[in-house]
C-alpha cells in the first residue's frame, strides 16, 4: 500500500507541548516489568477459579496461551513503535480518529475508579476480616475509614511522580511473589499432612459451560500489557524496554495465577475447594499446617480455626492481601488517568482535565476525579444493600468494571491498521502473523462483550448459573436494558468529552494556528 501523504492528527500541538514539557523520565526496564506484574496479577478471582474445579485451571492455561500471549505480542509492537504519552489512547486515535479515540479511551478509563471503589476495597477488607477480625464484619464507621484511606492513599501516590509511584508498584509486585509463593508452599505442606484430594483427571476436561462461565473472568485478569505505555514518554527507552518487560511478565503472570489455583485443586478436598468464599479463606485453610483444623458444615461452608502461631502468620499474609489489592488499583489508576489526561489535551476531552502538574509531572486533576468516583462507588456499594435498587446497582457496577474489556475492541486492531497506513514507520519489535494475532485477540474480547450483555448465551441465556443474584429468568430483557443504558451513558459522556475537546481546538487554532506535522 502506498504511503499516505495526508496530514495525520498528532499530539504535537501547543497544548500537548506545554503538558509534555512537565513529564519526568523515571521509568526503566525493571520498573516496566514490576509495574506489569502489579497490573496483571490480582487475587480477587483466584478463589472463584478454584471453586469451578479442574476445568477452571484448564481454561486459565488455555487463556494464557491463546489470549495473553497473542495479545501481548500485538501490544508489544504498539508500545515499542509508538511511544507517545497516553499510549492506548494515542494508538486508537492515530488509527481511527479523535472520536473513536475519545469513546474507546473513556471506556478504558472509567473501569478503574469504579473497580477500585467497588471491588478492590472489598478484597482488601476481606483479607483483614479473615485474619484480623475472625471473619466478623467491621463496623460501618471502621469500614468507611478504611475505604477512605485505601482510596485516597492511592490518589496521593498517583499524584506523586513515577519516581515515587514506581517504587510502590515494585513493592506491590514483590508482595505478589511473596504472598503467592508462600501460599504455594503452604498448600503443598498441607497436602503432605492431609493427603492430596484433587479432582479426578476427567474434571480437568474443558466444557462449553465452563468456557461461558469462566473465560470473561480469566480474560479480565489477563489484560493490561499496554498499561505502562500510558507513560511512554516517561520511560528511559520504551522501544527496548516495553517488549522485554511484556515478555517476562507473560511468564510471571501465568505462573503466579496457575500455581496457586493448581495447588488449591490438588490439595484441598473437592467439597472444601467448592466451599471457598475467596482467596483469603484458602490461605486460612492452608495455614492449619502450623496448627488448627478445618471443618466443613452440611451446607458446604468451610471454617478453619487457627492456633496462636498460625494466626500470627495469617496476620502477615492478610496484610499482604490488602497490599496486593491496593497496588492493583494504584497501577491502573496511574496508567489510565494518564490516557484520559492526554486525550483531554489532545482535543478529545475537556482541556481543564488535561493538565499535568509542573512539580510532579502527573495528571493531578484526573487523579482527584478518580478518587471522587471511587468514593461515590464505595458509598453506593455500602449503602445500597437490598431490594430492586441493589440488583440494578449490581448490574451497573459489574458492567462498569468490565468496560475495560470492551475498550480492547479499539486497541487491538490499531496495530494492524497502523501497519497498513504507516508502512514506513520503524518497528523495533515486529509481531509475527499480526493479522492472525489480532483476529484471535479480538475474538476472545468479542465473546466476552456478548457475555456481558447476554450472560450464558450458548448455554442457556440468563440461566441460573449465569445471572446475578436477585434476578429471575423472566427478567432477562430487563437485565439487557439495564446493561445497555449505562453503555449508552458512557458513550454519550465520551462524545460530550470529544465535542468539548474539539471546541477548544478550534478556539486555539483561531488564536494561534499550530502546524500539524506529517508522519
Coordinates of C-alpha atoms in Angstrom, one line a residue, residues 11-511:
X11 CA -0.3 15.2 19.7
X12 CA 2.3 17.8 18.8
X13 CA 0.1 20.8 19.4
X14 CA 0.8 23.8 21.6
X15 CA -1.3 22.3 24.4
X16 CA 0.5 18.9 24.0
X17 CA 3.9 20.5 24.0
X18 CA 3.0 22.5 27.1
X19 CA 1.9 19.5 29.1
X20 CA 4.7 17.2 27.8
X21 CA 7.3 19.6 29.0
X22 CA 6.2 18.7 32.6
X23 CA 6.9 15.0 32.2
X24 CA 9.7 13.4 34.1
X25 CA 11.7 10.3 33.0
X26 CA 11.8 7.8 35.8
X27 CA 10.7 4.5 34.2
X28 CA 13.4 1.9 33.3
X29 CA 13.2 -1.7 32.2
X30 CA 13.0 -3.3 35.6
X31 CA 10.3 -0.8 36.5
X32 CA 8.2 -1.8 33.4
X33 CA 8.4 -5.5 34.5
X34 CA 7.4 -4.9 38.1
X35 CA 4.6 -2.4 37.0
X36 CA 3.2 -5.1 34.7
X37 CA 3.3 -7.8 37.3
X38 CA 1.5 -5.4 39.7
X39 CA -1.0 -4.6 37.0
X40 CA -1.8 -8.1 35.8
X41 CA -1.7 -10.3 38.9
X42 CA -4.7 -9.8 41.1
X43 CA -6.2 -12.1 43.8
X44 CA -9.9 -11.3 43.6
X45 CA -10.6 -14.1 41.1
X46 CA -8.3 -16.9 42.4
X47 CA -10.9 -18.3 44.8
X48 CA -13.6 -18.3 42.1
X49 CA -11.4 -20.2 39.7
X50 CA -10.7 -22.9 42.3
X51 CA -14.4 -23.4 43.1
X52 CA -15.0 -24.3 39.4
X53 CA -12.9 -27.5 39.8
X54 CA -10.3 -28.8 37.4
X55 CA -11.6 -27.0 34.3
X56 CA -11.0 -23.7 36.0
X57 CA -7.3 -24.5 35.8
X58 CA -7.7 -25.8 32.2
X59 CA -9.4 -22.6 31.0
X60 CA -6.8 -20.5 32.7
X61 CA -4.0 -22.2 30.9
X62 CA -5.9 -22.0 27.6
X63 CA -6.5 -18.3 28.0
X64 CA -2.8 -17.6 28.9
X65 CA -1.6 -19.5 25.8
X66 CA -4.3 -18.4 23.3
X67 CA -5.2 -14.9 24.5
X68 CA -2.4 -13.5 26.8
X69 CA 0.4 -14.5 24.5
X70 CA -1.1 -13.3 21.2
X71 CA -2.4 -10.0 22.7
X72 CA 0.9 -9.4 24.5
X73 CA 2.7 -9.6 21.1
X74 CA 0.3 -7.2 19.5
X75 CA 0.7 -4.7 22.4
X76 CA 4.5 -5.1 22.4
X77 CA 4.6 -3.9 18.8
X78 CA 2.4 -0.9 19.5
X79 CA 4.3 0.0 22.7
X80 CA 7.7 -0.2 21.1
X81 CA 6.8 1.6 17.9
X82 CA 4.5 4.4 19.2
X83 CA 6.0 5.7 22.4
X84 CA 3.8 8.8 22.9
X85 CA 2.5 9.6 26.4
X86 CA -1.0 8.1 26.8
X87 CA -0.2 5.2 24.5
X88 CA -3.5 3.2 24.3
X89 CA -5.5 6.4 23.6
X90 CA -2.9 7.6 21.1
X91 CA -2.8 4.3 19.2
X92 CA -6.6 4.3 18.7
X93 CA -6.7 8.0 17.8
X94 CA -3.9 7.6 15.2
X95 CA -5.6 4.5 13.7
X96 CA -9.3 5.5 13.8
X97 CA -9.5 9.3 14.6
X98 CA -10.3 11.5 17.6
X99 CA -13.9 10.5 18.1
X100 CA -13.1 6.8 18.2
X101 CA -10.2 7.5 20.5
X102 CA -12.3 9.5 22.8
X103 CA -15.1 6.9 23.2
X104 CA -12.7 4.0 23.5
X105 CA -10.5 5.8 26.0
X106 CA -13.4 6.7 28.2
X107 CA -14.3 3.0 28.4
X108 CA -10.7 2.2 29.2
X109 CA -10.5 4.8 32.0
X110 CA -13.9 4.6 33.7
X111 CA -13.5 1.0 34.8
X112 CA -10.6 1.7 37.1
X113 CA -12.0 4.2 39.7
X114 CA -15.2 2.0 39.8
X115 CA -13.1 -1.1 40.2
X116 CA -11.1 0.5 43.0
X117 CA -14.1 1.6 45.0
X118 CA -16.3 -1.3 44.1
X119 CA -14.2 -4.4 44.3
X120 CA -10.7 -3.8 45.5
X121 CA -11.7 -2.1 48.7
X122 CA -13.8 -5.2 49.4
X123 CA -10.9 -7.5 48.6
X124 CA -8.6 -5.7 50.9
X125 CA -11.2 -5.6 53.7
X126 CA -11.9 -9.3 53.1
X127 CA -8.2 -10.2 53.8
X128 CA -8.3 -8.1 57.0
X129 CA -11.6 -9.5 58.2
X130 CA -10.5 -13.1 57.7
X131 CA -7.1 -12.7 59.5
X132 CA -7.6 -9.8 61.9
X133 CA -11.2 -10.0 62.9
X134 CA -12.0 -13.7 63.0
X135 CA -14.3 -13.4 59.9
X136 CA -16.6 -10.9 61.5
X137 CA -17.6 -7.8 59.6
X138 CA -16.1 -4.5 60.8
X139 CA -18.4 -1.7 61.9
X140 CA -19.7 0.8 59.3
X141 CA -17.5 3.5 60.7
X142 CA -14.4 1.4 60.6
X143 CA -15.2 0.3 57.0
X144 CA -15.7 3.9 55.9
X145 CA -12.4 5.0 57.5
X146 CA -10.5 2.1 55.9
X147 CA -12.0 2.8 52.5
X148 CA -11.2 6.5 52.7
X149 CA -7.6 5.7 53.5
X150 CA -7.4 3.0 50.8
X151 CA -8.8 5.2 48.0
X152 CA -7.1 8.5 48.8
X153 CA -3.7 7.0 49.6
X154 CA -4.0 5.6 46.1
X155 CA -4.8 9.0 44.8
X156 CA -1.8 10.5 46.7
X157 CA 0.7 8.0 45.3
X158 CA -0.8 8.5 41.8
X159 CA -0.3 12.3 42.1
X160 CA 3.4 11.8 43.1
X161 CA 5.8 11.3 40.2
X162 CA 6.8 7.9 38.8
X163 CA 10.0 8.4 40.8
X164 CA 7.9 7.6 43.8
X165 CA 5.0 5.7 42.3
X166 CA 7.2 3.1 40.6
X167 CA 8.6 2.0 43.9
X168 CA 5.0 1.4 45.2
X169 CA 4.4 -0.7 42.2
X170 CA 7.6 -2.6 42.7
X171 CA 6.7 -3.3 46.3
X172 CA 3.3 -4.5 45.1
X173 CA 4.9 -6.9 42.6
X174 CA 7.3 -8.3 45.3
X175 CA 4.3 -8.7 47.6
X176 CA 2.6 -10.8 44.9
X177 CA 5.7 -13.1 44.6
X178 CA 5.9 -13.4 48.4
X179 CA 2.2 -13.9 49.0
X180 CA 1.5 -16.4 46.2
X181 CA 4.9 -18.1 46.7
X182 CA 4.3 -18.7 50.4
X183 CA 0.7 -19.8 49.7
X184 CA 2.0 -22.4 47.2
X185 CA 4.4 -23.7 49.8
X186 CA 1.7 -23.8 52.4
X187 CA -0.7 -25.8 50.2
X188 CA 2.0 -28.3 49.3
X189 CA 2.7 -28.8 53.0
X190 CA -1.0 -29.1 53.7
X191 CA -1.1 -31.8 51.1
X192 CA 1.7 -33.8 52.7
X193 CA -0.1 -33.5 56.1
X194 CA -3.7 -34.3 54.9
X195 CA -3.2 -36.1 51.6
X196 CA -3.8 -34.9 48.0
X197 CA -7.5 -34.9 47.2
X198 CA -7.7 -33.1 44.0
X199 CA -10.3 -33.5 41.2
X200 CA -10.1 -36.6 39.0
X201 CA -8.4 -36.2 35.7
X202 CA -11.7 -36.1 33.9
X203 CA -12.7 -33.0 35.9
X204 CA -10.0 -31.1 34.1
X205 CA -11.6 -31.6 30.7
X206 CA -12.9 -28.3 29.4
X207 CA -16.6 -27.9 28.8
X208 CA -18.6 -25.3 26.9
X209 CA -20.5 -24.4 30.0
X210 CA -17.1 -23.8 31.8
X211 CA -16.0 -21.7 28.8
X212 CA -19.0 -19.4 29.0
X213 CA -18.8 -19.1 32.8
X214 CA -15.1 -18.7 33.3
X215 CA -13.5 -17.0 30.3
X216 CA -14.7 -13.5 31.0
X217 CA -13.3 -13.7 34.5
X218 CA -10.0 -15.1 33.3
X219 CA -9.6 -12.5 30.5
X220 CA -10.3 -9.7 32.9
X221 CA -7.3 -11.0 34.9
X222 CA -5.1 -11.1 31.8
X223 CA -5.4 -7.6 30.3
X224 CA -3.1 -4.7 30.9
X225 CA 0.1 -5.4 29.0
X226 CA -0.3 -2.0 27.4
X227 CA -0.7 0.0 30.6
X228 CA 3.0 1.1 31.1
X229 CA 2.8 2.7 27.6
X230 CA 0.4 5.2 29.1
X231 CA 3.6 6.7 30.5
X232 CA 5.5 6.2 27.2
X233 CA 7.4 9.5 27.4
X234 CA 8.4 8.9 31.0
X235 CA 10.3 5.8 30.0
X236 CA 14.1 5.7 29.6
X237 CA 13.9 3.6 26.4
X238 CA 10.3 2.4 25.6
X239 CA 11.4 0.9 22.2
X240 CA 13.5 -1.7 24.0
X241 CA 12.0 -1.9 27.5
X242 CA 8.4 -2.5 26.6
X243 CA 8.8 -5.7 24.6
X244 CA 11.3 -7.1 27.1
X245 CA 9.0 -6.2 30.1
X246 CA 5.9 -7.7 28.4
X247 CA 7.7 -11.0 27.5
X248 CA 8.9 -11.5 31.1
X249 CA 5.5 -10.5 32.6
X250 CA 3.6 -13.1 30.4
X251 CA 5.6 -15.9 32.0
X252 CA 5.4 -14.4 35.5
X253 CA 1.7 -13.8 35.3
X254 CA 0.9 -17.3 34.0
X255 CA 2.9 -18.9 36.9
X256 CA 1.5 -16.6 39.6
X257 CA -2.0 -17.5 38.6
X258 CA -1.6 -21.1 37.7
X259 CA 0.5 -22.5 40.6
X260 CA -1.8 -21.3 43.4
X261 CA -5.0 -22.4 41.6
X262 CA -3.5 -25.8 40.9
X263 CA -2.3 -26.0 44.5
X264 CA -5.8 -25.4 45.8
X265 CA -7.3 -28.0 43.5
X266 CA -4.7 -30.7 44.2
X267 CA -4.6 -30.2 48.0
X268 CA -8.0 -29.2 49.3
X269 CA -10.8 -31.8 49.1
X270 CA -13.3 -31.0 46.4
X271 CA -16.0 -30.1 48.9
X272 CA -13.6 -27.7 50.7
X273 CA -12.5 -26.0 47.4
X274 CA -16.1 -25.6 46.3
X275 CA -16.9 -24.0 49.6
X276 CA -14.3 -21.3 49.3
X277 CA -15.7 -17.7 49.6
X278 CA -12.4 -16.3 48.3
X279 CA -8.7 -16.5 48.3
X280 CA -8.2 -15.4 51.9
X281 CA -10.3 -18.4 53.0
X282 CA -8.0 -20.7 51.0
X283 CA -5.0 -19.2 52.8
X284 CA -6.6 -19.7 56.2
X285 CA -7.2 -23.3 55.4
X286 CA -3.6 -23.9 54.3
X287 CA -2.3 -22.2 57.5
X288 CA -3.7 -25.1 59.6
X289 CA -0.4 -26.9 58.8
X290 CA 1.0 -24.7 61.6
X291 CA -1.8 -25.7 63.9
X292 CA -5.6 -25.7 63.7
X293 CA -8.4 -27.6 61.9
X294 CA -10.8 -27.3 59.0
X295 CA -14.5 -28.1 59.4
X296 CA -16.9 -28.4 56.5
X297 CA -20.6 -27.7 57.5
X298 CA -23.5 -29.5 56.0
X299 CA -24.3 -26.5 53.7
X300 CA -20.7 -26.6 52.3
X301 CA -19.4 -23.7 54.4
X302 CA -15.8 -24.2 55.3
X303 CA -14.4 -22.9 58.6
X304 CA -10.7 -23.0 59.6
X305 CA -9.6 -22.5 63.3
X306 CA -6.0 -21.5 63.9
X307 CA -3.5 -21.7 66.8
X308 CA -1.8 -18.5 68.0
X309 CA 1.3 -19.2 65.8
X310 CA -0.7 -19.8 62.6
X311 CA -2.8 -16.8 63.5
X312 CA 0.4 -14.7 63.6
X313 CA 1.5 -15.9 60.2
X314 CA -2.0 -15.2 59.0
X315 CA -1.6 -11.5 60.1
X316 CA 1.3 -11.2 57.7
X317 CA -0.5 -12.8 54.8
X318 CA -3.7 -10.8 55.5
X319 CA -1.6 -7.6 55.3
X320 CA -0.1 -8.8 52.0
X321 CA -3.6 -9.5 50.6
X322 CA -4.6 -5.8 51.4
X323 CA -1.3 -4.6 49.9
X324 CA -1.8 -6.5 46.7
X325 CA -5.4 -5.2 46.3
X326 CA -4.2 -1.6 47.0
X327 CA -1.3 -1.8 44.4
X328 CA -3.6 -3.4 41.8
X329 CA -5.8 -0.3 41.9
X330 CA -2.9 2.1 42.1
X331 CA -1.1 0.9 38.9
X332 CA -4.3 1.0 36.9
X333 CA -5.2 4.5 38.2
X334 CA -1.6 5.7 37.4
X335 CA -1.9 4.4 33.8
X336 CA -5.5 5.0 32.8
X337 CA -5.5 8.5 34.4
X338 CA -2.7 9.5 32.1
X339 CA -4.6 8.2 29.0
X340 CA -7.6 10.4 29.9
X341 CA -5.5 13.5 30.6
X342 CA -3.6 13.0 27.3
X343 CA -6.9 12.7 25.4
X344 CA -8.1 15.9 27.0
X345 CA -5.0 18.0 26.0
X346 CA -5.1 16.3 22.6
X347 CA -8.6 17.6 21.7
X348 CA -10.7 14.6 22.7
X349 CA -11.8 15.8 26.1
X350 CA -12.2 19.0 28.2
X351 CA -8.9 20.9 28.3
X352 CA -9.1 21.5 32.0
X353 CA -8.8 17.8 32.7
X354 CA -5.7 17.6 30.5
X355 CA -3.4 19.4 33.0
X356 CA -0.2 17.8 34.3
X357 CA 1.4 19.1 37.5
X358 CA 4.6 21.1 36.8
X359 CA 6.0 19.8 40.1
X360 CA 5.2 16.1 39.8
X361 CA 4.6 15.6 36.1
X362 CA 1.3 13.8 36.8
X363 CA -2.4 14.4 35.8
X364 CA -3.5 15.6 39.2
X365 CA -7.0 16.7 38.2
X366 CA -7.8 13.4 36.7
X367 CA -6.3 11.6 39.7
X368 CA -8.6 13.6 42.1
X369 CA -11.6 12.9 39.8
X370 CA -10.8 9.1 40.0
X371 CA -10.7 9.4 43.8
X372 CA -14.1 11.1 43.9
X373 CA -15.7 8.5 41.6
X374 CA -14.1 5.6 43.7
X375 CA -15.5 7.2 46.9
X376 CA -19.0 7.6 45.4
X377 CA -19.0 4.0 44.2
X378 CA -17.9 2.7 47.6
X379 CA -20.7 4.6 49.3
X380 CA -23.2 3.1 46.8
X381 CA -21.8 -0.4 47.3
X382 CA -22.1 0.0 51.1
X383 CA -25.4 1.7 51.4
X384 CA -27.4 0.0 48.6
X385 CA -27.8 -3.4 50.0
X386 CA -31.3 -4.7 49.3
X387 CA -34.3 -4.7 47.0
X388 CA -34.6 -3.8 43.3
X389 CA -32.2 -0.8 43.7
X390 CA -29.5 -3.2 44.9
X391 CA -29.9 -5.6 42.0
X392 CA -29.9 -2.8 39.4
X393 CA -27.0 -1.2 41.0
X394 CA -25.1 -4.5 41.0
X395 CA -25.6 -4.9 37.2
X396 CA -24.4 -1.4 36.5
X397 CA -21.4 -1.9 38.8
X398 CA -20.5 -5.2 37.0
X399 CA -20.8 -3.6 33.7
X400 CA -18.6 -0.6 34.6
X401 CA -16.0 -2.9 36.0
X402 CA -16.0 -4.9 32.7
X403 CA -15.8 -2.0 30.3
X404 CA -12.0 -2.3 30.1
X405 CA -12.6 -5.5 28.0
X406 CA -14.8 -3.5 25.6
X407 CA -12.0 -0.9 25.1
X408 CA -9.7 -3.6 23.6
X409 CA -12.1 -3.8 20.6
X410 CA -10.4 -0.5 19.7
X411 CA -6.9 -1.1 21.0
X412 CA -6.1 -4.5 19.4
X413 CA -6.9 -3.6 15.7
X414 CA -4.9 -0.4 16.0
X415 CA -1.6 -2.2 15.3
X416 CA -2.9 -3.8 12.1
X417 CA -4.3 -0.6 10.9
X418 CA -1.2 1.4 11.7
X419 CA 1.0 -1.1 9.9
X420 CA -1.1 -0.6 6.7
X421 CA -1.4 3.2 6.9
X422 CA 2.2 3.8 8.1
X423 CA 4.2 1.1 6.4
X424 CA 7.5 3.0 6.7
X425 CA 7.2 3.6 10.5
X426 CA 10.0 1.9 12.4
X427 CA 9.0 -1.2 14.3
X428 CA 11.6 -2.1 16.9
X429 CA 9.6 -5.2 17.7
X430 CA 7.5 -6.7 14.9
X431 CA 4.8 -9.1 16.0
X432 CA 4.7 -12.3 13.8
X433 CA 1.5 -13.0 11.9
X434 CA -0.1 -9.8 13.1
X435 CA -3.3 -10.3 11.3
X436 CA -3.9 -13.7 12.9
X437 CA -2.9 -12.4 16.3
X438 CA -5.3 -9.5 16.0
X439 CA -8.2 -11.7 14.9
X440 CA -7.6 -14.2 17.8
X441 CA -7.3 -11.5 20.4
X442 CA -10.4 -9.7 19.1
X443 CA -12.5 -13.0 19.0
X444 CA -11.9 -13.5 22.7
X445 CA -12.9 -9.9 23.6
X446 CA -15.9 -10.1 21.3
X447 CA -17.1 -13.2 23.1
X448 CA -16.7 -11.6 26.5
X449 CA -18.6 -8.5 25.3
X450 CA -21.5 -10.7 24.2
X451 CA -21.5 -12.4 27.6
X452 CA -21.7 -9.1 29.4
X453 CA -24.9 -8.3 27.6
X454 CA -26.3 -11.9 27.3
X455 CA -24.8 -13.9 30.2
X456 CA -24.8 -17.6 29.4
X457 CA -25.6 -17.2 25.7
X458 CA -24.8 -20.5 24.1
X459 CA -25.5 -22.5 27.2
X460 CA -28.8 -21.1 28.4
X461 CA -29.0 -17.3 28.2
X462 CA -29.7 -15.9 31.7
X463 CA -29.8 -19.4 33.2
X464 CA -29.4 -20.0 36.9
X465 CA -25.7 -20.4 36.6
X466 CA -25.1 -17.1 34.8
X467 CA -27.5 -14.5 36.1
X468 CA -26.7 -12.2 39.0
X469 CA -28.3 -12.8 42.4
X470 CA -31.7 -11.4 42.8
X471 CA -32.7 -11.7 39.1
X472 CA -35.3 -14.1 37.8
X473 CA -35.1 -15.9 34.4
X474 CA -38.1 -14.0 33.2
X475 CA -36.2 -10.7 33.7
X476 CA -33.6 -11.2 31.0
X477 CA -34.9 -8.4 28.8
X478 CA -35.0 -6.0 31.7
X479 CA -31.4 -7.1 32.5
X480 CA -30.3 -6.4 28.9
X481 CA -31.9 -2.9 29.1
X482 CA -30.1 -2.3 32.4
X483 CA -26.9 -3.1 30.7
X484 CA -27.5 -1.0 27.6
X485 CA -28.4 2.1 29.4
X486 CA -25.1 2.5 31.2
X487 CA -23.3 1.7 27.9
X488 CA -25.3 4.5 26.2
X489 CA -24.5 6.9 29.1
X490 CA -20.8 6.1 28.8
X491 CA -20.8 6.7 25.0
X492 CA -22.8 9.9 25.5
X493 CA -20.3 11.2 28.1
X494 CA -17.4 10.3 25.8
X495 CA -18.9 12.0 22.8
X496 CA -19.5 15.0 25.0
X497 CA -15.8 15.0 26.0
X498 CA -14.8 14.8 22.4
X499 CA -17.1 17.7 21.5
X500 CA -15.7 19.8 24.3
X501 CA -12.2 19.0 23.1
X502 CA -12.9 19.9 19.5
X503 CA -14.3 23.2 20.5
X504 CA -11.2 24.0 22.5
X505 CA -9.0 23.0 19.5
X506 CA -11.0 25.3 17.2
X507 CA -10.7 28.2 19.6
X508 CA -6.9 27.6 19.9
X509 CA -6.5 27.4 16.1
X510 CA -8.3 30.7 15.8
X511 CA -5.9 32.4 18.2

